[in-house]
Amino acid sequence: MENMMKNIPGANDRMHDEWLLPNGLRVVGERLPYLRSVSIGAWMHVGSMMEEPQENGLSHFLEHMVFKGTTKRTARQIAEEMDAVGGQLNAFTGRDCTCFYAKVIDENLELAVDILSDLVINATMDETELEKERGVILEEISMDEDSPEDLVHDLLQAAQFGEQSPGQPILGPAEQIAAYTREDLLAFRKKHYAPKETVIALAGSYEPDKVLQWVTAYFGGWENEISPVETPDWHVLTGVNALREKDSEQMHICLGFPGAAYATDRVYPLAVANNILGGAMSSRLFQRIREDLGLAYSVYSYPNTYKGVGTFGLYAGVSPKNAELVLQEIRAELKKFVDEGITEKEFRDSITQLRAGYLMGLESPGARMQALGRSTLLRSKPLSHEATLKAIEAVTMEKVVEVAREVLTQEPCIAIVGKGAEQVKLD
């Protein structure tokens, strides 16, 4: 095992187990010996942000298709083998990654490694299954269209990035999904699935020597050389509006600003500002718009952080007759935040919320696995819990106000979905 770790700087001074296989596959784990379960994920460095326009939706389509049979297992066998040990198996596609993951009792970890490798490396993309899954994904797209709250966030993302790939929907356009072939999926997998752009992350109860043995046995023979994933010089647009008429009872409103990119020094100050503005029940937007005025059931703010770029959004679901008033109230709260800053109590409470939320998240091995996998994939190394807590505690009140003013003084993009959306006055 020491030989496998020799190329990793700081490998002997770490909170995590780390290995680097000869084929370039990175493995990172966090032992939690007081548990009997273990969560493990295969993180692929591909999502909708890495797709060309003519490939949009292929990351998600491929994620679905790997469950439909491999050279070793049918789709039914994949499900039955995991169910037989009481395990859980699933996957998700994001804008910057795809993850296949499982949760099992520690005695069944080898099976989880075996199945995950089978999905990633050996999926056959059967033509018959492809046609079935095409229909499933088209239904998923229709379901998204029927959910105005989901739709408004997609519209905001598109408004903020225009023709750039971060503006593309994760599910892809229905017309392209309807036309993709087996060859398209195979070519996309060949282009993006490779050991050097994959991370195996796990957290829970495991024996390091056995993990290395199993990952080497099931993933060690995987070879596919591709160019390293590069982060383009994306930029967030401002002042672009997207209005969509929809026969719905509520008007769904989003405002979006340029935010903080992943792993930059602006992330935690913006997270503190987010808690104060709209990220908690005590936040200004929640208290003003919901509690004081009774104008919305759901109102919140949220940061999105990606490698190289980030956004900051606000959402409210309101009665159409109140849409313009709510927009005015949101703008008033933003102006107040910029002009007057924040109080010492707001700052301290927000730091405490952020710290407590992080610590409570550590009680879930699945959450630990996800944090390990994403940070290793996007930063090339796992971030220790101590480093994260220090970064939160190092945030100053002055930095929060500075970053918030940088973000909130820019002209927002606005997305609205609902009946009469095109008639709403945005100024």
Coordinates of C-alpha atoms in Angstrom, one line a residue:
M1 CA 0.0 0.0 0.0
E2 CA 2.9 2.4 0.8
N3 CA 4.1 2.0 -2.8
M4 CA 0.7 3.0 -4.2
M5 CA 0.8 6.2 -2.1
K6 CA 4.3 7.4 -2.7
N7 CA 3.3 10.0 -5.4
I8 CA 0.8 11.7 -3.1
P9 CA 2.2 14.8 -1.4
G10 CA 1.5 14.7 2.4
A11 CA 0.2 11.2 2.3
N12 CA 1.6 10.5 5.7
D13 CA 0.2 13.7 7.2
R14 CA -3.4 13.4 6.5
M15 CA -6.9 12.6 7.9
H16 CA -7.8 10.5 4.9
D17 CA -6.6 7.3 3.2
E18 CA -5.3 8.1 -0.3
W19 CA -4.2 5.9 -3.1
L20 CA -3.2 6.4 -6.7
L21 CA -3.4 3.4 -9.0
P22 CA -1.0 2.9 -11.8
N23 CA -3.7 3.8 -14.4
G24 CA -4.2 7.2 -12.7
L25 CA -7.4 6.4 -10.7
R26 CA -7.5 8.3 -7.5
V27 CA -9.0 6.7 -4.4
V28 CA -9.8 8.5 -1.2
G29 CA -11.4 7.3 2.0
E30 CA -12.3 8.3 5.5
R31 CA -12.5 5.5 8.1
L32 CA -15.4 5.7 10.6
P33 CA -14.8 2.5 12.6
Y34 CA -17.8 3.1 14.9
L35 CA -20.2 2.4 12.0
R36 CA -21.1 -0.8 10.3
S37 CA -22.0 0.8 7.0
V38 CA -19.9 2.3 4.2
S39 CA -20.8 4.7 1.4
I40 CA -18.8 4.6 -1.8
G41 CA -19.0 6.5 -5.0
A42 CA -17.4 6.6 -8.4
W43 CA -17.0 10.3 -9.4
M44 CA -16.7 11.0 -13.1
H45 CA -15.4 14.5 -14.2
V46 CA -18.2 15.1 -16.6
G47 CA -21.6 16.9 -16.5
S48 CA -23.6 19.2 -18.6
M49 CA -21.0 22.0 -18.3
M50 CA -18.5 19.8 -20.2
E51 CA -20.9 19.0 -23.1
E52 CA -20.8 20.6 -26.5
P53 CA -24.2 21.9 -27.6
Q54 CA -24.7 18.9 -29.9
E55 CA -23.9 16.6 -26.8
N56 CA -26.3 18.3 -24.4
G57 CA -28.0 15.7 -22.2
L58 CA -25.6 12.9 -23.0
S59 CA -24.0 12.9 -19.5
H60 CA -27.4 12.3 -17.9
F61 CA -28.5 9.8 -20.6
L62 CA -25.3 7.8 -20.1
E63 CA -25.9 7.8 -16.3
H64 CA -29.3 6.2 -16.9
M65 CA -28.0 3.7 -19.4
V66 CA -25.2 2.1 -17.4
F67 CA -27.9 0.6 -15.1
K68 CA -29.5 -1.2 -18.0
G69 CA -27.0 -4.0 -18.3
T70 CA -23.3 -4.8 -18.5
T71 CA -21.1 -7.5 -20.0
K72 CA -21.4 -9.3 -16.6
R73 CA -24.9 -8.5 -15.4
T74 CA -28.4 -7.8 -16.7
A75 CA -30.3 -4.8 -15.4
R76 CA -32.3 -7.1 -13.2
Q77 CA -29.2 -8.8 -11.8
I78 CA -27.7 -5.4 -10.9
A79 CA -30.8 -4.6 -8.8
E80 CA -31.2 -8.0 -7.3
E81 CA -27.6 -8.4 -6.2
M82 CA -27.7 -5.1 -4.3
D83 CA -31.1 -5.7 -2.9
A84 CA -30.1 -9.1 -1.7
V85 CA -27.6 -7.6 0.7
G86 CA -29.9 -4.7 1.8
G87 CA -27.7 -2.2 0.0
Q88 CA -28.6 1.0 -1.8
L89 CA -27.4 1.9 -5.4
N90 CA -28.1 5.1 -7.2
A91 CA -26.5 7.9 -9.3
F92 CA -26.9 11.5 -10.2
T93 CA -25.7 13.9 -12.9
G94 CA -24.7 17.5 -12.1
R95 CA -23.4 20.3 -14.1
D96 CA -19.7 19.5 -13.2
C97 CA -19.7 15.8 -12.4
T98 CA -21.5 12.4 -12.5
C99 CA -21.6 10.1 -9.5
F100 CA -22.5 6.5 -9.2
Y101 CA -22.8 5.5 -5.5
A102 CA -23.7 2.7 -3.1
K103 CA -24.3 2.2 0.6
V104 CA -23.8 -1.2 2.1
I105 CA -22.8 -3.0 5.3
D106 CA -19.0 -3.2 5.5
E107 CA -19.0 -7.0 4.9
N108 CA -20.5 -6.3 1.5
L109 CA -18.1 -3.6 0.3
E110 CA -16.4 -5.8 -2.2
L111 CA -19.7 -6.4 -4.0
A112 CA -20.3 -2.6 -4.1
V113 CA -16.8 -2.0 -5.6
D114 CA -17.5 -4.8 -8.1
I115 CA -20.9 -3.4 -9.2
L116 CA -19.7 0.2 -9.5
S117 CA -16.8 -0.9 -11.7
D118 CA -19.1 -2.9 -13.8
L119 CA -21.4 0.1 -14.3
V120 CA -18.6 2.5 -15.1
I121 CA -16.5 0.2 -17.4
N122 CA -18.7 -2.5 -18.8
A123 CA -22.1 -1.1 -19.6
T124 CA -23.3 -2.5 -23.0
M125 CA -25.8 0.2 -24.0
D126 CA -28.3 -2.4 -25.3
E127 CA -30.4 -1.0 -28.2
T128 CA -33.7 -2.2 -26.8
E129 CA -33.0 -0.8 -23.4
L130 CA -31.8 2.4 -24.9
E131 CA -35.2 3.0 -26.5
K132 CA -37.0 2.3 -23.2
E133 CA -34.7 4.6 -21.3
R134 CA -35.1 7.3 -24.0
G135 CA -38.8 7.3 -23.2
V136 CA -38.1 7.5 -19.4
I137 CA -35.8 10.6 -19.9
L138 CA -38.3 12.3 -22.2
E139 CA -40.9 11.8 -19.4
E140 CA -38.5 13.3 -16.9
I141 CA -38.0 16.3 -19.2
S142 CA -41.8 16.7 -19.4
M143 CA -42.1 16.4 -15.6
D144 CA -39.6 19.2 -15.3
E145 CA -41.6 21.4 -17.7
D146 CA -44.7 20.7 -15.5
S147 CA -42.9 21.9 -12.4
P148 CA -42.7 25.7 -12.6
E149 CA -40.3 26.0 -9.6
D150 CA -37.8 23.7 -11.3
L151 CA -38.3 25.4 -14.6
V152 CA -37.6 28.9 -13.3
H153 CA -34.2 27.8 -12.0
D154 CA -33.3 26.3 -15.4
L155 CA -34.4 29.5 -17.1
L156 CA -32.3 31.6 -14.7
Q157 CA -29.3 29.4 -15.4
A158 CA -29.8 29.8 -19.1
A159 CA -30.2 33.6 -18.8
Q160 CA -27.0 33.9 -16.7
F161 CA -24.8 31.9 -19.1
G162 CA -26.4 32.4 -22.6
E163 CA -24.7 30.2 -25.1
Q164 CA -22.0 29.0 -22.7
S165 CA -22.2 25.4 -21.6
P166 CA -23.2 26.1 -17.9
G167 CA -26.4 27.5 -19.3
Q168 CA -27.4 24.1 -20.8
P169 CA -30.0 22.0 -19.0
I170 CA -28.7 18.8 -17.3
L171 CA -31.4 16.7 -18.9
G172 CA -30.8 18.1 -22.4
P173 CA -33.4 19.3 -25.0
A174 CA -36.1 16.7 -25.8
E175 CA -35.4 16.8 -29.5
Q176 CA -31.8 15.8 -29.0
I177 CA -32.6 13.1 -26.5
A178 CA -35.1 11.7 -29.1
A179 CA -32.3 11.5 -31.7
Y180 CA -29.2 10.2 -29.8
T181 CA -28.0 6.8 -30.9
R182 CA -26.1 4.0 -29.2
E183 CA -23.0 5.2 -31.1
D184 CA -23.4 8.7 -29.6
L185 CA -23.4 7.2 -26.1
L186 CA -20.4 5.0 -26.7
A187 CA -18.4 7.9 -28.2
F188 CA -19.3 10.2 -25.3
R189 CA -18.3 7.5 -22.7
K190 CA -15.0 7.0 -24.6
K191 CA -14.4 10.8 -24.6
H192 CA -15.1 11.4 -20.9
Y193 CA -14.9 8.3 -18.8
A194 CA -11.3 7.6 -17.9
P195 CA -9.3 6.6 -14.8
K196 CA -7.3 9.8 -14.6
E197 CA -10.6 11.8 -14.5
T198 CA -12.3 9.5 -12.0
V199 CA -12.2 9.5 -8.2
I200 CA -13.4 6.6 -6.0
A201 CA -14.4 8.0 -2.6
L202 CA -15.7 6.1 0.4
A203 CA -16.6 6.9 4.0
G204 CA -17.5 4.5 6.8
S205 CA -16.3 1.2 8.1
Y206 CA -13.6 -0.4 6.0
E207 CA -10.2 -2.0 6.1
P208 CA -7.7 0.0 4.0
D209 CA -5.7 -3.0 2.7
K210 CA -8.9 -4.7 1.5
V211 CA -10.1 -1.5 -0.2
L212 CA -6.9 -1.2 -2.1
Q213 CA -7.0 -4.9 -3.1
W214 CA -10.6 -4.7 -4.3
V215 CA -10.3 -1.3 -6.2
T216 CA -7.1 -2.6 -7.9
A217 CA -8.8 -5.9 -8.8
Y218 CA -12.0 -4.3 -10.3
F219 CA -10.7 -0.9 -11.6
G220 CA -7.0 -1.5 -12.0
G221 CA -7.3 -3.0 -15.5
W222 CA -9.3 0.0 -16.8
E223 CA -7.5 1.9 -19.5
N224 CA -8.6 4.9 -21.5
E225 CA -6.4 7.9 -22.2
I226 CA -8.1 11.2 -22.6
S227 CA -7.1 14.9 -22.4
P228 CA -7.3 16.4 -19.0
V229 CA -10.6 18.3 -18.3
E230 CA -9.9 22.0 -18.7
T231 CA -12.0 24.8 -17.2
P232 CA -13.0 27.4 -19.8
D233 CA -13.1 31.1 -19.0
W234 CA -16.8 31.1 -18.3
H235 CA -18.5 34.4 -17.3
V236 CA -21.8 35.2 -15.8
L237 CA -24.1 37.5 -17.7
T238 CA -26.0 40.3 -16.1
G239 CA -29.3 42.1 -17.0
V240 CA -30.7 39.3 -19.0
N241 CA -34.4 38.4 -18.4
A242 CA -36.3 35.2 -19.2
L243 CA -40.1 35.2 -18.9
R244 CA -42.2 32.1 -19.5
E245 CA -46.0 32.0 -19.6
K246 CA -47.3 29.0 -17.7
D247 CA -50.8 28.2 -16.6
S248 CA -50.0 27.9 -12.9
E249 CA -51.5 29.2 -9.7
Q250 CA -48.3 30.8 -8.6
M251 CA -45.8 33.1 -10.1
H252 CA -42.3 31.8 -9.7
I253 CA -39.6 34.5 -9.6
C254 CA -35.8 34.1 -9.6
L255 CA -33.1 36.8 -9.5
G256 CA -29.5 35.8 -10.2
F257 CA -26.1 37.5 -9.8
P258 CA -22.5 36.5 -10.5
G259 CA -21.3 34.6 -7.4
A260 CA -18.2 32.8 -6.0
A261 CA -16.4 30.1 -7.9
Y262 CA -15.6 26.8 -6.1
A263 CA -12.6 26.7 -3.8
T264 CA -12.0 30.4 -3.9
D265 CA -11.7 32.7 -0.8
R266 CA -15.1 34.3 -1.6
V267 CA -17.1 31.1 -1.0
Y268 CA -17.4 31.3 2.8
P269 CA -18.1 35.0 3.1
L270 CA -20.8 34.6 0.5
A271 CA -22.2 31.6 2.4
V272 CA -22.4 33.8 5.5
A273 CA -24.1 36.6 3.6
N274 CA -26.5 34.0 2.1
N275 CA -27.7 32.9 5.6
I276 CA -28.4 36.4 6.6
L277 CA -30.2 37.4 3.4
G278 CA -32.3 34.4 2.6
G279 CA -30.7 31.1 3.6
A280 CA -32.5 30.5 6.9
M281 CA -35.8 31.1 8.7
S282 CA -34.4 34.1 10.5
S283 CA -33.1 35.6 7.3
R284 CA -34.2 39.0 6.1
L285 CA -36.1 37.9 3.1
F286 CA -38.0 35.1 5.0
Q287 CA -38.9 37.4 7.8
R288 CA -39.9 40.4 5.6
I289 CA -41.7 38.7 2.7
R290 CA -43.2 35.7 4.5
E291 CA -43.5 36.6 8.1
D292 CA -44.2 40.4 8.0
L293 CA -46.1 40.7 4.7
G294 CA -47.4 37.2 4.2
L295 CA -46.7 37.4 0.5
A296 CA -45.0 34.1 -0.1
Y297 CA -44.8 30.6 1.3
S298 CA -41.4 29.8 -0.2
V299 CA -38.7 32.5 -0.4
Y300 CA -35.0 31.9 -0.1
S301 CA -31.5 32.6 -1.5
Y302 CA -28.8 30.2 -2.6
P303 CA -25.2 30.1 -3.9
N304 CA -24.1 27.8 -6.7
T305 CA -20.3 27.2 -6.8
Y306 CA -18.6 25.5 -9.8
K307 CA -14.9 25.3 -10.7
G308 CA -14.1 28.6 -12.3
V309 CA -17.4 30.3 -11.9
G310 CA -20.3 30.8 -9.5
T311 CA -23.8 32.3 -9.2
F312 CA -26.0 33.6 -6.4
G313 CA -29.8 33.3 -6.7
L314 CA -33.0 34.3 -5.0
Y315 CA -36.4 32.7 -5.4
A316 CA -39.9 33.5 -4.4
G317 CA -43.2 31.7 -5.2
V318 CA -46.1 34.2 -5.0
S319 CA -49.6 34.9 -6.2
P320 CA -49.5 36.6 -9.6
K321 CA -51.1 39.8 -8.2
N322 CA -48.3 40.2 -5.7
A323 CA -45.4 39.5 -8.1
E324 CA -44.4 43.2 -8.7
L325 CA -44.7 44.0 -5.0
V326 CA -42.5 41.1 -4.0
L327 CA -39.9 42.1 -6.6
Q328 CA -39.9 45.6 -5.1
E329 CA -39.5 44.2 -1.6
I330 CA -36.6 41.9 -2.7
R331 CA -34.9 44.8 -4.3
A332 CA -35.4 46.9 -1.1
E333 CA -33.8 44.2 1.0
L334 CA -30.9 44.0 -1.3
K335 CA -30.4 47.7 -1.3
K336 CA -30.6 47.8 2.5
F337 CA -28.0 45.0 2.7
V338 CA -25.6 46.9 0.4
D339 CA -26.2 50.3 2.0
E340 CA -26.3 49.4 5.6
G341 CA -24.3 46.2 5.9
I342 CA -25.0 43.7 8.6
T343 CA -25.1 43.7 12.4
E344 CA -22.7 41.9 14.7
K345 CA -25.4 39.6 15.8
E346 CA -26.4 38.6 12.3
F347 CA -22.8 37.9 11.5
R348 CA -22.1 35.8 14.6
D349 CA -25.4 33.9 14.2
S350 CA -24.7 33.1 10.6
I351 CA -21.2 31.8 11.3
T352 CA -22.7 29.6 14.0
Q353 CA -25.3 28.3 11.5
L354 CA -22.7 27.6 8.9
R355 CA -20.4 25.8 11.3
A356 CA -23.3 23.8 12.9
G357 CA -24.7 22.8 9.5
Y358 CA -21.3 21.5 8.4
L359 CA -20.7 19.6 11.7
M360 CA -24.2 18.0 11.5
G361 CA -23.5 17.0 7.9
L362 CA -20.5 15.0 9.1
E363 CA -22.8 12.7 11.0
S364 CA -23.8 11.2 7.6
P365 CA -21.2 8.9 5.9
G366 CA -22.9 9.6 2.6
A367 CA -22.4 13.3 3.1
R368 CA -18.7 12.7 4.0
M369 CA -18.2 10.5 0.9
Q370 CA -19.8 13.2 -1.3
A371 CA -17.6 16.0 0.1
L372 CA -14.5 13.8 -0.3
G373 CA -15.4 12.8 -3.9
R374 CA -16.2 16.3 -5.1
S375 CA -13.3 18.0 -3.5
T376 CA -10.8 15.4 -4.8
L377 CA -12.3 15.5 -8.3
L378 CA -12.3 19.3 -8.6
R379 CA -9.4 20.3 -6.3
S380 CA -7.2 17.2 -6.9
K381 CA -7.1 16.6 -3.1
P382 CA -9.6 16.1 -0.3
L383 CA -10.2 19.0 2.0
S384 CA -9.8 18.2 5.7
H385 CA -12.7 18.9 8.1
E386 CA -10.3 21.0 10.2
A387 CA -9.4 23.2 7.2
T388 CA -13.1 23.7 6.4
L389 CA -13.9 24.7 9.9
K390 CA -10.9 27.1 10.1
A391 CA -12.0 28.7 6.8
I392 CA -15.5 29.3 8.2
E393 CA -14.2 30.7 11.5
A394 CA -11.7 32.9 9.6
V395 CA -14.4 34.8 7.8
T396 CA -14.7 38.4 9.0
M397 CA -17.7 40.7 9.1
E398 CA -15.9 43.2 6.8
K399 CA -15.2 40.4 4.2
V400 CA -18.9 39.4 4.2
V401 CA -20.0 42.9 3.5
E402 CA -17.3 43.4 0.9
V403 CA -18.2 40.2 -1.1
A404 CA -22.0 40.8 -0.7
R405 CA -21.6 44.3 -2.1
E406 CA -19.6 43.0 -5.0
V407 CA -22.3 40.5 -5.8
L408 CA -25.5 42.4 -5.1
T409 CA -24.6 45.7 -6.8
Q410 CA -24.5 44.1 -10.2
E411 CA -27.5 44.1 -12.5
P412 CA -29.4 40.8 -11.9
C413 CA -30.8 38.4 -14.4
I414 CA -34.5 37.8 -13.8
A415 CA -36.5 34.6 -14.6
I416 CA -40.2 34.4 -14.1
V417 CA -42.6 31.5 -14.8
G418 CA -46.4 31.8 -14.4
K419 CA -49.6 33.2 -15.8
G420 CA -49.0 36.7 -16.9
A421 CA -45.2 36.5 -16.5
E422 CA -44.6 38.6 -19.6
Q423 CA -46.6 41.5 -18.2
V424 CA -44.7 41.8 -14.9
K425 CA -42.9 45.1 -14.5
L426 CA -39.3 44.3 -13.7
D427 CA -38.0 47.7 -12.7

